[in-house]
PDB file of C-alpha atoms in Angstrom:
ATOM      1  CA  UNK A   1      80.533  81.864 122.074  1.00  0.00           C
ATOM      2  CA  UNK A   2      81.175  78.996 119.634  1.00  0.00           C
ATOM      3  CA  UNK A   3      82.495  78.870 116.091  1.00  0.00           C
ATOM      4  CA  UNK A   4      78.698  78.251 114.906  1.00  0.00           C
ATOM      5  CA  UNK A   5      77.493  81.251 116.972  1.00  0.00           C
ATOM      6  CA  UNK A   6      80.106  83.735 115.729  1.00  0.00           C
ATOM      7  CA  UNK A   7      79.212  85.923 112.822  1.00  0.00           C
ATOM      8  CA  UNK A   8      81.986  85.812 110.320  1.00  0.00           C
ATOM      9  CA  UNK A   9      82.255  89.134 108.412  1.00  0.00           C
ATOM     10  CA  UNK A  10      83.817  88.106 105.247  1.00  0.00           C
ATOM     11  CA  UNK A  11      86.771  90.439 104.038  1.00  0.00           C
ATOM     12  CA  UNK A  12      87.063  88.415 100.759  1.00  0.00           C
ATOM     13  CA  UNK A  13      89.670  86.231  98.650  1.00  0.00           C
ATOM     14  CA  UNK A  14      93.083  87.439  99.262  1.00  0.00           C
ATOM     15  CA  UNK A  15      95.643  87.116  96.695  1.00  0.00           C
ATOM     16  CA  UNK A  16      97.309  83.618  95.584  1.00  0.00           C
ATOM     17  CA  UNK A  17     100.350  82.335  95.889  1.00  0.00           C
ATOM     18  CA  UNK A  18     102.575  84.316  93.443  1.00  0.00           C
ATOM     19  CA  UNK A  19     105.172  82.517  91.401  1.00  0.00           C
ATOM     20  CA  UNK A  20     106.800  85.541  89.803  1.00  0.00           C
ATOM     21  CA  UNK A  21     107.179  89.241  91.237  1.00  0.00           C
ATOM     22  CA  UNK A  22     106.256  92.410  89.811  1.00  0.00           C
ATOM     23  CA  UNK A  23     108.876  95.006  90.480  1.00  0.00           C
ATOM     24  CA  UNK A  24     108.730  98.612  89.277  1.00  0.00           C
ATOM     25  CA  UNK A  25     111.668  99.807  88.079  1.00  0.00           C
ATOM     26  CA  UNK A  26     113.349 102.796  89.928  1.00  0.00           C
ATOM     27  CA  UNK A  27     112.890 104.725  86.101  1.00  0.00           C
ATOM     28  CA  UNK A  28     110.018 107.375  85.446  1.00  0.00           C
ATOM     29  CA  UNK A  29     106.689 106.206  86.164  1.00  0.00           C
ATOM     30  CA  UNK A  30     106.130 105.720  82.200  1.00  0.00           C
ATOM     31  CA  UNK A  31     108.803 103.029  81.987  1.00  0.00           C
ATOM     32  CA  UNK A  32     107.135 101.389  85.338  1.00  0.00           C
ATOM     33  CA  UNK A  33     103.794 101.106  83.523  1.00  0.00           C
ATOM     34  CA  UNK A  34     105.137  99.862  80.092  1.00  0.00           C
ATOM     35  CA  UNK A  35     107.294  97.217  80.738  1.00  0.00           C
ATOM     36  CA  UNK A  36     106.893  95.238  84.419  1.00  0.00           C
ATOM     37  CA  UNK A  37     110.081  93.625  85.235  1.00  0.00           C
ATOM     38  CA  UNK A  38     109.588  90.107  86.111  1.00  0.00           C
ATOM     39  CA  UNK A  39     111.544  87.940  88.577  1.00  0.00           C
ATOM     40  CA  UNK A  40     111.542  84.521  90.083  1.00  0.00           C
ATOM     41  CA  UNK A  41     109.804  85.340  93.609  1.00  0.00           C
ATOM     42  CA  UNK A  42     108.512  87.577  95.373  1.00  0.00           C
ATOM     43  CA  UNK A  43     110.216  89.064  98.739  1.00  0.00           C
ATOM     44  CA  UNK A  44     109.423  87.838 101.971  1.00  0.00           C
ATOM     45  CA  UNK A  45     109.137  90.074 105.425  1.00  0.00           C
ATOM     46  CA  UNK A  46     108.860  89.166 108.748  1.00  0.00           C
ATOM     47  CA  UNK A  47     106.179  89.759 110.672  1.00  0.00           C
ATOM     48  CA  UNK A  48     108.259  90.765 113.522  1.00  0.00           C
ATOM     49  CA  UNK A  49     109.923  93.312 111.413  1.00  0.00           C
ATOM     50  CA  UNK A  50     106.680  94.743 110.072  1.00  0.00           C
ATOM     51  CA  UNK A  51     104.949  94.436 113.405  1.00  0.00           C
ATOM     52  CA  UNK A  52     107.327  95.383 115.962  1.00  0.00           C
ATOM     53  CA  UNK A  53     105.858  95.350 119.350  1.00  0.00           C
ATOM     54  CA  UNK A  54     106.670  94.955 123.025  1.00  0.00           C
ATOM     55  CA  UNK A  55     108.198  91.963 123.956  1.00  0.00           C
ATOM     56  CA  UNK A  56     106.113  90.615 126.101  1.00  0.00           C
ATOM     57  CA  UNK A  57     103.299  93.041 126.304  1.00  0.00           C
ATOM     58  CA  UNK A  58     103.234  94.588 129.987  1.00  0.00           C
ATOM     59  CA  UNK A  59      99.695  96.154 129.867  1.00  0.00           C
ATOM     60  CA  UNK A  60      96.981  96.066 127.881  1.00  0.00           C
ATOM     61  CA  UNK A  61      97.006  99.293 126.117  1.00  0.00           C
ATOM     62  CA  UNK A  62     100.732  98.532 124.880  1.00  0.00           C
ATOM     63  CA  UNK A  63      99.234  96.041 122.489  1.00  0.00           C
ATOM     64  CA  UNK A  64      98.657  98.449 119.858  1.00  0.00           C
ATOM     65  CA  UNK A  65     101.511 100.705 120.343  1.00  0.00           C
ATOM     66  CA  UNK A  66     102.776 102.592 117.353  1.00  0.00           C
ATOM     67  CA  UNK A  67      99.889 100.624 115.243  1.00  0.00           C
ATOM     68  CA  UNK A  68      96.913 102.103 113.454  1.00  0.00           C
ATOM     69  CA  UNK A  69      93.764 100.479 111.912  1.00  0.00           C
ATOM     70  CA  UNK A  70      91.331 101.421 109.009  1.00  0.00           C
ATOM     71  CA  UNK A  71      88.147  99.887 109.192  1.00  0.00           C
ATOM     72  CA  UNK A  72      85.473  99.734 106.356  1.00  0.00           C
ATOM     73  CA  UNK A  73      82.230 100.855 108.498  1.00  0.00           C
ATOM     74  CA  UNK A  74      80.183  97.592 107.121  1.00  0.00           C
ATOM     75  CA  UNK A  75      82.953  95.471 108.468  1.00  0.00           C
ATOM     76  CA  UNK A  76      83.288  96.721 111.766  1.00  0.00           C
ATOM     77  CA  UNK A  77      80.805  96.459 114.996  1.00  0.00           C
ATOM     78  CA  UNK A  78      79.557  99.009 117.349  1.00  0.00           C
ATOM     79  CA  UNK A  79      82.446  98.622 120.055  1.00  0.00           C
ATOM     80  CA  UNK A  80      85.096  98.520 117.536  1.00  0.00           C
ATOM     81  CA  UNK A  81      86.057 102.401 118.273  1.00  0.00           C
ATOM     82  CA  UNK A  82      86.560 102.424 121.711  1.00  0.00           C
ATOM     83  CA  UNK A  83      87.916  98.635 122.208  1.00  0.00           C
ATOM     84  CA  UNK A  84      91.064  99.412 119.818  1.00  0.00           C
ATOM     85  CA  UNK A  85      91.636 102.465 121.102  1.00  0.00           C
ATOM     86  CA  UNK A  86      91.646 100.966 124.627  1.00  0.00           C
ATOM     87  CA  UNK A  87      94.450  98.802 123.527  1.00  0.00           C
ATOM     88  CA  UNK A  88      96.371 101.716 122.353  1.00  0.00           C
ATOM     89  CA  UNK A  89      95.601 101.359 118.549  1.00  0.00           C
ATOM     90  CA  UNK A  90      95.037 104.689 116.525  1.00  0.00           C
ATOM     91  CA  UNK A  91      91.877 103.710 114.959  1.00  0.00           C
ATOM     92  CA  UNK A  92      89.858 105.155 111.897  1.00  0.00           C
ATOM     93  CA  UNK A  93      86.859 104.062 110.296  1.00  0.00           C
ATOM     94  CA  UNK A  94      85.089 106.064 107.531  1.00  0.00           C
ATOM     95  CA  UNK A  95      83.371 105.715 104.091  1.00  0.00           C
ATOM     96  CA  UNK A  96      85.656 108.502 102.539  1.00  0.00           C
ATOM     97  CA  UNK A  97      89.258 107.836 102.124  1.00  0.00           C
ATOM     98  CA  UNK A  98      90.115 111.370 102.001  1.00  0.00           C
ATOM     99  CA  UNK A  99      88.684 111.575 105.466  1.00  0.00           C
ATOM    100  CA  UNK A 100      90.275 108.704 106.724  1.00  0.00           C
ATOM    101  CA  UNK A 101      93.905 110.143 104.918  1.00  0.00           C
ATOM    102  CA  UNK A 102      93.455 113.368 106.706  1.00  0.00           C
ATOM    103  CA  UNK A 103      92.625 111.748 110.371  1.00  0.00           C
ATOM    104  CA  UNK A 104      95.901 109.517 109.778  1.00  0.00           C
ATOM    105  CA  UNK A 105      98.324 112.641 108.974  1.00  0.00           C
ATOM    106  CA  UNK A 106      96.770 114.902 111.829  1.00  0.00           C
ATOM    107  CA  UNK A 107      97.172 111.766 114.409  1.00  0.00           C
ATOM    108  CA  UNK A 108     100.596 111.616 113.605  1.00  0.00           C
ATOM    109  CA  UNK A 109     101.404 115.122 113.621  1.00  0.00           C
ATOM    110  CA  UNK A 110     100.144 115.260 116.961  1.00  0.00           C
ATOM    111  CA  UNK A 111     101.145 112.064 118.700  1.00  0.00           C
ATOM    112  CA  UNK A 112     104.815 112.338 118.183  1.00  0.00           C
ATOM    113  CA  UNK A 113     105.777 109.975 121.243  1.00  0.00           C
ATOM    114  CA  UNK A 114     103.302 107.337 119.775  1.00  0.00           C
ATOM    115  CA  UNK A 115     103.248 107.945 115.968  1.00  0.00           C
ATOM    116  CA  UNK A 116     101.652 104.988 113.622  1.00  0.00           C
ATOM    117  CA  UNK A 117     104.519 103.147 112.255  1.00  0.00           C
ATOM    118  CA  UNK A 118     102.628 100.268 110.883  1.00  0.00           C
ATOM    119  CA  UNK A 119      98.843 100.543 109.361  1.00  0.00           C
ATOM    120  CA  UNK A 120      96.764  97.294 108.787  1.00  0.00           C
ATOM    121  CA  UNK A 121      93.796  98.132 106.597  1.00  0.00           C
ATOM    122  CA  UNK A 122      90.274  96.349 106.707  1.00  0.00           C
ATOM    123  CA  UNK A 123      89.010  97.282 103.534  1.00  0.00           C
ATOM    124  CA  UNK A 124      87.111  95.720 101.038  1.00  0.00           C
ATOM    125  CA  UNK A 125      89.372  94.592  98.018  1.00  0.00           C
ATOM    126  CA  UNK A 126      86.678  94.898  95.277  1.00  0.00           C
ATOM    127  CA  UNK A 127      87.595  91.617  93.454  1.00  0.00           C
ATOM    128  CA  UNK A 128      91.178  92.882  93.753  1.00  0.00           C
ATOM    129  CA  UNK A 129      90.796  95.982  91.454  1.00  0.00           C
ATOM    130  CA  UNK A 130      90.593  98.520  94.202  1.00  0.00           C
ATOM    131  CA  UNK A 131      90.451  99.014  98.229  1.00  0.00           C
ATOM    132  CA  UNK A 132      86.880 100.195  98.956  1.00  0.00           C
ATOM    133  CA  UNK A 133      85.158 101.929 102.283  1.00  0.00           C
ATOM    134  CA  UNK A 134      81.799 102.041 102.400  1.00  0.00           C
ATOM    135  CA  UNK A 135      78.742 102.151 104.824  1.00  0.00           C
ATOM    136  CA  UNK A 136      76.597  99.590 103.252  1.00  0.00           C
ATOM    137  CA  UNK A 137      76.009  97.766  99.900  1.00  0.00           C
ATOM    138  CA  UNK A 138      73.435 100.018  98.642  1.00  0.00           C
ATOM    139  CA  UNK A 139      74.055 101.681  95.222  1.00  0.00           C
ATOM    140  CA  UNK A 140      73.980 105.205  97.089  1.00  0.00           C
ATOM    141  CA  UNK A 141      75.641 104.606 100.268  1.00  0.00           C
ATOM    142  CA  UNK A 142      78.731 106.447 100.926  1.00  0.00           C
ATOM    143  CA  UNK A 143      81.517 104.751  99.437  1.00  0.00           C
ATOM    144  CA  UNK A 144      84.970 105.568  98.024  1.00  0.00           C
ATOM    145  CA  UNK A 145      88.033 104.006  96.563  1.00  0.00           C
ATOM    146  CA  UNK A 146      91.665 103.939  96.360  1.00  0.00           C
ATOM    147  CA  UNK A 147      94.261 102.960  94.144  1.00  0.00           C
ATOM    148  CA  UNK A 148      97.274 101.348  95.842  1.00  0.00           C
ATOM    149  CA  UNK A 149     100.130 103.488  94.947  1.00  0.00           C
ATOM    150  CA  UNK A 150      97.528 106.375  95.631  1.00  0.00           C
ATOM    151  CA  UNK A 151      97.604 104.898  99.232  1.00  0.00           C
ATOM    152  CA  UNK A 152     101.322 104.974  99.469  1.00  0.00           C
ATOM    153  CA  UNK A 153     101.445 108.745  97.864  1.00  0.00           C
ATOM    154  CA  UNK A 154      98.938 109.998  99.980  1.00  0.00           C
ATOM    155  CA  UNK A 155     100.946 108.733 103.401  1.00  0.00           C
ATOM    156  CA  UNK A 156     104.156 110.063 102.158  1.00  0.00           C
ATOM    157  CA  UNK A 157     105.721 112.230 105.116  1.00  0.00           C
ATOM    158  CA  UNK A 158     103.455 110.819 107.797  1.00  0.00           C
ATOM    159  CA  UNK A 159     106.183 108.861 109.540  1.00  0.00           C
ATOM    160  CA  UNK A 160     104.370 105.347 108.787  1.00  0.00           C
ATOM    161  CA  UNK A 161     106.574 102.492 107.156  1.00  0.00           C
ATOM    162  CA  UNK A 162     104.398  99.794 106.560  1.00  0.00           C
ATOM    163  CA  UNK A 163     100.796  99.330 105.295  1.00  0.00           C
ATOM    164  CA  UNK A 164      99.231  95.762 105.554  1.00  0.00           C
ATOM    165  CA  UNK A 165      96.567  95.180 102.991  1.00  0.00           C
ATOM    166  CA  UNK A 166      94.191  92.724 104.521  1.00  0.00           C
ATOM    167  CA  UNK A 167      91.761  93.024 101.570  1.00  0.00           C
ATOM    168  CA  UNK A 168      90.117  90.910  99.025  1.00  0.00           C
ATOM    169  CA  UNK A 169      92.258  89.487  96.439  1.00  0.00           C
ATOM    170  CA  UNK A 170      94.918  91.875  97.694  1.00  0.00           C
ATOM    171  CA  UNK A 171      97.691  90.041  95.374  1.00  0.00           C
ATOM    172  CA  UNK A 172      95.452  91.410  92.492  1.00  0.00           C
ATOM    173  CA  UNK A 173      95.633  95.165  93.941  1.00  0.00           C
ATOM    174  CA  UNK A 174      99.551  94.731  92.564  1.00  0.00           C
ATOM    175  CA  UNK A 175      98.789  94.168  88.900  1.00  0.00           C
ATOM    176  CA  UNK A 176     100.702  96.791  86.855  1.00  0.00           C
ATOM    177  CA  UNK A 177      97.256  97.627  84.802  1.00  0.00           C
ATOM    178  CA  UNK A 178      95.373  99.000  88.425  1.00  0.00           C
ATOM    179  CA  UNK A 179      98.340  99.418  90.873  1.00  0.00           C
ATOM    180  CA  UNK A 180      98.537 103.338  89.878  1.00  0.00           C
ATOM    181  CA  UNK A 181      94.480 103.938  88.940  1.00  0.00           C
ATOM    182  CA  UNK A 182      91.205 102.233  89.712  1.00  0.00           C
ATOM    183  CA  UNK A 183      89.727 100.831  86.701  1.00  0.00           C
ATOM    184  CA  UNK A 184      86.128 102.048  86.897  1.00  0.00           C
ATOM    185  CA  UNK A 185      85.055 100.447  83.986  1.00  0.00           C
ATOM    186  CA  UNK A 186      86.854  97.111  84.422  1.00  0.00           C
ATOM    187  CA  UNK A 187      83.025  95.331  84.458  1.00  0.00           C
ATOM    188  CA  UNK A 188      83.406  94.356  87.890  1.00  0.00           C
ATOM    189  CA  UNK A 189      80.431  93.388  89.408  1.00  0.00           C
ATOM    190  CA  UNK A 190      81.770  94.373  93.211  1.00  0.00           C
ATOM    191  CA  UNK A 191      82.458  97.769  92.012  1.00  0.00           C
ATOM    192  CA  UNK A 192      79.668 100.088  92.823  1.00  0.00           C
ATOM    193  CA  UNK A 193      78.574 103.860  92.626  1.00  0.00           C
ATOM    194  CA  UNK A 194      81.927 105.762  93.612  1.00  0.00           C
ATOM    195  CA  UNK A 195      79.662 107.919  95.640  1.00  0.00           C
ATOM    196  CA  UNK A 196      82.158 109.742  97.596  1.00  0.00           C
ATOM    197  CA  UNK A 197      85.137 109.484  94.930  1.00  0.00           C
ATOM    198  CA  UNK A 198      88.279 108.059  93.487  1.00  0.00           C
ATOM    199  CA  UNK A 199      91.898 108.516  94.213  1.00  0.00           C
ATOM    200  CA  UNK A 200      94.299 107.777  91.743  1.00  0.00           C
ATOM    201  CA  UNK A 201      98.474 108.243  91.809  1.00  0.00           C
ATOM    202  CA  UNK A 202      99.315 111.500  90.238  1.00  0.00           C
ATOM    203  CA  UNK A 203     101.199 110.906  87.144  1.00  0.00           C
ATOM    204  CA  UNK A 204     104.660 111.775  88.489  1.00  0.00           C
ATOM    205  CA  UNK A 205     104.199 109.421  91.663  1.00  0.00           C
ATOM    206  CA  UNK A 206     106.786 106.517  91.367  1.00  0.00           C
ATOM    207  CA  UNK A 207     106.357 103.703  93.982  1.00  0.00           C
ATOM    208  CA  UNK A 208     109.886 102.581  93.642  1.00  0.00           C
ATOM    209  CA  UNK A 209     110.846 105.120  95.747  1.00  0.00           C
ATOM    210  CA  UNK A 210     107.983 105.653  98.075  1.00  0.00           C
ATOM    211  CA  UNK A 211     108.993 105.503 101.729  1.00  0.00           C
ATOM    212  CA  UNK A 212     105.741 103.528 102.391  1.00  0.00           C
ATOM    213  CA  UNK A 213     105.988  99.783 101.957  1.00  0.00           C
ATOM    214  CA  UNK A 214     102.864  97.857 101.203  1.00  0.00           C
ATOM    215  CA  UNK A 215     102.511  94.087 102.436  1.00  0.00           C
ATOM    216  CA  UNK A 216      99.780  91.321 102.124  1.00  0.00           C
ATOM    217  CA  UNK A 217      99.751  87.556 103.256  1.00  0.00           C
ATOM    218  CA  UNK A 218     101.538  85.204 100.846  1.00  0.00           C
ATOM    219  CA  UNK A 219      99.146  82.691 100.059  1.00  0.00           C
ATOM    220  CA  UNK A 220      95.333  82.619  98.576  1.00  0.00           C
ATOM    221  CA  UNK A 221      93.079  83.067 101.430  1.00  0.00           C
ATOM    222  CA  UNK A 222      89.695  84.092 102.541  1.00  0.00           C
ATOM    223  CA  UNK A 223      90.389  86.777 105.116  1.00  0.00           C
ATOM    224  CA  UNK A 224      87.982  86.417 107.751  1.00  0.00           C
ATOM    225  CA  UNK A 225      86.871  89.023 110.403  1.00  0.00           C
ATOM    226  CA  UNK A 226      85.257  87.050 113.682  1.00  0.00           C
ATOM    227  CA  UNK A 227      82.473  88.876 115.558  1.00  0.00           C
ATOM    228  CA  UNK A 228      83.590  88.737 119.456  1.00  0.00           C
ATOM    229  CA  UNK A 229      81.269  89.644 122.316  1.00  0.00           C
ATOM    230  CA  UNK A 230      83.208  91.851 125.116  1.00  0.00           C
ATOM    231  CA  UNK A 231      81.650  89.397 127.657  1.00  0.00           C
ATOM    232  CA  UNK A 232      83.972  86.413 126.416  1.00  0.00           C
ATOM    233  CA  UNK A 233      86.613  88.592 128.313  1.00  0.00           C
ATOM    234  CA  UNK A 234      86.983  88.678 132.224  1.00  0.00           C
ATOM    235  CA  UNK A 235      84.866  90.819 134.638  1.00  0.00           C
ATOM    236  CA  UNK A 236      88.413  92.353 135.476  1.00  0.00           C
ATOM    237  CA  UNK A 237      89.182  93.046 131.694  1.00  0.00           C
ATOM    238  CA  UNK A 238      85.769  94.388 131.014  1.00  0.00           C
ATOM    239  CA  UNK A 239      86.449  96.718 133.842  1.00  0.00           C
ATOM    240  CA  UNK A 240      89.757  98.384 132.238  1.00  0.00           C
ATOM    241  CA  UNK A 241      88.846  98.603 129.041  1.00  0.00           C
ATOM    242  CA  UNK A 242      85.401 100.359 129.793  1.00  0.00           C
ATOM    243  CA  UNK A 243      86.773 102.463 132.337  1.00  0.00           C
ATOM    244  CA  UNK A 244      87.372 106.336 131.420  1.00  0.00           C
ATOM    245  CA  UNK A 245      85.513 105.321 128.327  1.00  0.00           C
ATOM    246  CA  UNK A 246      82.920 107.353 126.143  1.00  0.00           C
ATOM    247  CA  UNK A 247      80.178 105.245 127.494  1.00  0.00           C
ATOM    248  CA  UNK A 248      79.793 103.629 124.479  1.00  0.00           C
ATOM    249  CA  UNK A 249      81.744 100.235 125.346  1.00  0.00           C
ATOM    250  CA  UNK A 250      79.744  97.820 127.412  1.00  0.00           C
ATOM    251  CA  UNK A 251      79.985  94.110 128.653  1.00  0.00           C
ATOM    252  CA  UNK A 252      77.538  93.464 125.524  1.00  0.00           C
ATOM    253  CA  UNK A 253      79.624  95.486 123.005  1.00  0.00           C
ATOM    254  CA  UNK A 254      80.126  93.700 120.197  1.00  0.00           C
ATOM    255  CA  UNK A 255      83.861  93.853 118.403  1.00  0.00           C
ATOM    256  CA  UNK A 256      85.295  92.563 115.118  1.00  0.00           C
ATOM    257  CA  UNK A 257      88.358  90.723 115.195  1.00  0.00           C
ATOM    258  CA  UNK A 258      90.499  90.229 111.796  1.00  0.00           C
ATOM    259  CA  UNK A 259      92.223  86.850 111.796  1.00  0.00           C
ATOM    260  CA  UNK A 260      95.261  88.553 110.363  1.00  0.00           C
ATOM    261  CA  UNK A 261      95.537  90.799 113.398  1.00  0.00           C
ATOM    262  CA  UNK A 262      95.050  87.905 115.703  1.00  0.00           C
ATOM    263  CA  UNK A 263      98.066  86.061 113.753  1.00  0.00           C
ATOM    264  CA  UNK A 264      99.751  89.249 114.155  1.00  0.00           C
ATOM    265  CA  UNK A 265      99.798  89.625 117.863  1.00  0.00           C
ATOM    266  CA  UNK A 266      99.691  86.297 118.696  1.00  0.00           C
ATOM    267  CA  UNK A 267     102.889  85.924 116.901  1.00  0.00           C
ATOM    268  CA  UNK A 268     102.091  83.005 114.881  1.00  0.00           C
ATOM    269  CA  UNK A 269     104.635  81.509 112.678  1.00  0.00           C
ATOM    270  CA  UNK A 270     101.837  80.430 110.085  1.00  0.00           C
ATOM    271  CA  UNK A 271     101.224  83.993 108.913  1.00  0.00           C
ATOM    272  CA  UNK A 272     103.419  84.315 106.055  1.00  0.00           C
ATOM    273  CA  UNK A 273     103.836  87.849 104.726  1.00  0.00           C
ATOM    274  CA  UNK A 274     105.197  89.207 101.457  1.00  0.00           C
ATOM    275  CA  UNK A 275     106.207  92.363  99.697  1.00  0.00           C
ATOM    276  CA  UNK A 276     105.311  93.095  95.662  1.00  0.00           C
ATOM    277  CA  UNK A 277     104.335  90.227  93.699  1.00  0.00           C
ATOM    278  CA  UNK A 278     101.047  90.302  91.793  1.00  0.00           C
ATOM    279  CA  UNK A 279      98.349  87.523  91.280  1.00  0.00           C
ATOM    280  CA  UNK A 280      95.742  86.894  88.578  1.00  0.00           C
ATOM    281  CA  UNK A 281      93.862  84.203  89.899  1.00  0.00           C
ATOM    282  CA  UNK A 282      91.198  83.932  92.869  1.00  0.00           C
ATOM    283  CA  UNK A 283      90.707  81.443  95.613  1.00  0.00           C
ATOM    284  CA  UNK A 284      88.273  80.429  98.207  1.00  0.00           C
ATOM    285  CA  UNK A 285      90.678  78.991 100.581  1.00  0.00           C
ATOM    286  CA  UNK A 286      90.399  79.585 104.495  1.00  0.00           C
ATOM    287  CA  UNK A 287      91.503  78.547 107.648  1.00  0.00           C
ATOM    288  CA  UNK A 288      89.590  75.582 109.413  1.00  0.00           C
ATOM    289  CA  UNK A 289      86.720  76.459 112.169  1.00  0.00           C
ATOM    290  CA  UNK A 290      88.944  74.471 114.359  1.00  0.00           C
ATOM    291  CA  UNK A 291      91.807  76.620 114.089  1.00  0.00           C
ATOM    292  CA  UNK A 292      90.097  79.958 113.717  1.00  0.00           C
ATOM    293  CA  UNK A 293      88.052  79.200 116.976  1.00  0.00           C
ATOM    294  CA  UNK A 294      91.781  78.515 118.696  1.00  0.00           C
ATOM    295  CA  UNK A 295      93.076  81.893 117.552  1.00  0.00           C
ATOM    296  CA  UNK A 296      90.295  83.805 118.700  1.00  0.00           C
ATOM    297  CA  UNK A 297      90.501  81.987 122.570  1.00  0.00           C
ATOM    298  CA  UNK A 298      94.367  82.440 122.299  1.00  0.00           C
ATOM    299  CA  UNK A 299      93.654  86.328 121.163  1.00  0.00           C
ATOM    300  CA  UNK A 300      91.044  86.929 124.703  1.00  0.00           C
ATOM    301  CA  UNK A 301      93.399  84.887 126.919  1.00  0.00           C
ATOM    302  CA  UNK A 302      96.245  87.452 125.782  1.00  0.00           C
ATOM    303  CA  UNK A 303      93.861  90.686 126.224  1.00  0.00           C
ATOM    304  CA  UNK A 304      92.680  88.985 129.597  1.00  0.00           C
ATOM    305  CA  UNK A 305      96.509  88.066 131.100  1.00  0.00           C
ATOM    306  CA  UNK A 306      97.123  92.073 130.583  1.00  0.00           C
ATOM    307  CA  UNK A 307      94.554  93.502 132.468  1.00  0.00           C
ATOM    308  CA  UNK A 308      95.781  95.516 135.684  1.00  0.00           C
ATOM    309  CA  UNK A 309      93.105  94.392 137.716  1.00  0.00           C
ATOM    310  CA  UNK A 310      93.397  90.449 137.233  1.00  0.00           C
TER     311      UNK A 310
END
């Protein structure tokens, strides 16, 4: 499948390069909202620190060890759930954030030997105003929103350390005015009816003391999810991935593979991640087709190389 034939699911504009860092003070949450502290730069974090992995991978199901993925249903593909579980990921896909959060808590409570340490969130960013999960774009579609701080608060005590936001305008999600609460009245055309509700942080939650670290891409970027066919993998790999499954994954299955995930798995030095820092402006910058296709090929080759049956 060449790049022109691929369906690209646009997650959206992801943050711009931040010149200043907003850091919540360690005092009460009231102070956090009243006078944000401005410092010269964001704090960088190594992708290797955030995405700890077996080095090298030995088997296919080691790829997702200690990792979880949250997909908005309308950004997913039919083969996603079984494919990512076959790679060893904990996989969550639902339009209701409350359901997803309960599933994450239950997973880590029952998988003590392979708890999720890093969670990758593939949701809509709602122009940087909120993290949105939905089943479709209809006004009455199942849909819910959560504020970044509320995500931190609800993941407390689960064992998760890092949460990587791969959502539209993620840098804007860190703005003080909407970090704690979803602004439903901001006049955002992408904010559709919250048919399944909104989750905000509680009044006494202090993000500065949270055990959950939120991270994002450093520069402005259109975050893209690429559609691939399982048939692009070798027959041996397909046989291993489909063996012992629920029967829903076949050689004809389609899967959605986020560009950021590919960069993490391939240890791409061009992926720069940061903590904190907010952004105001939007950007339409994106990876050129030639580079994106090369990453897809390298990702598929990585999965093929780990097949036990090759």
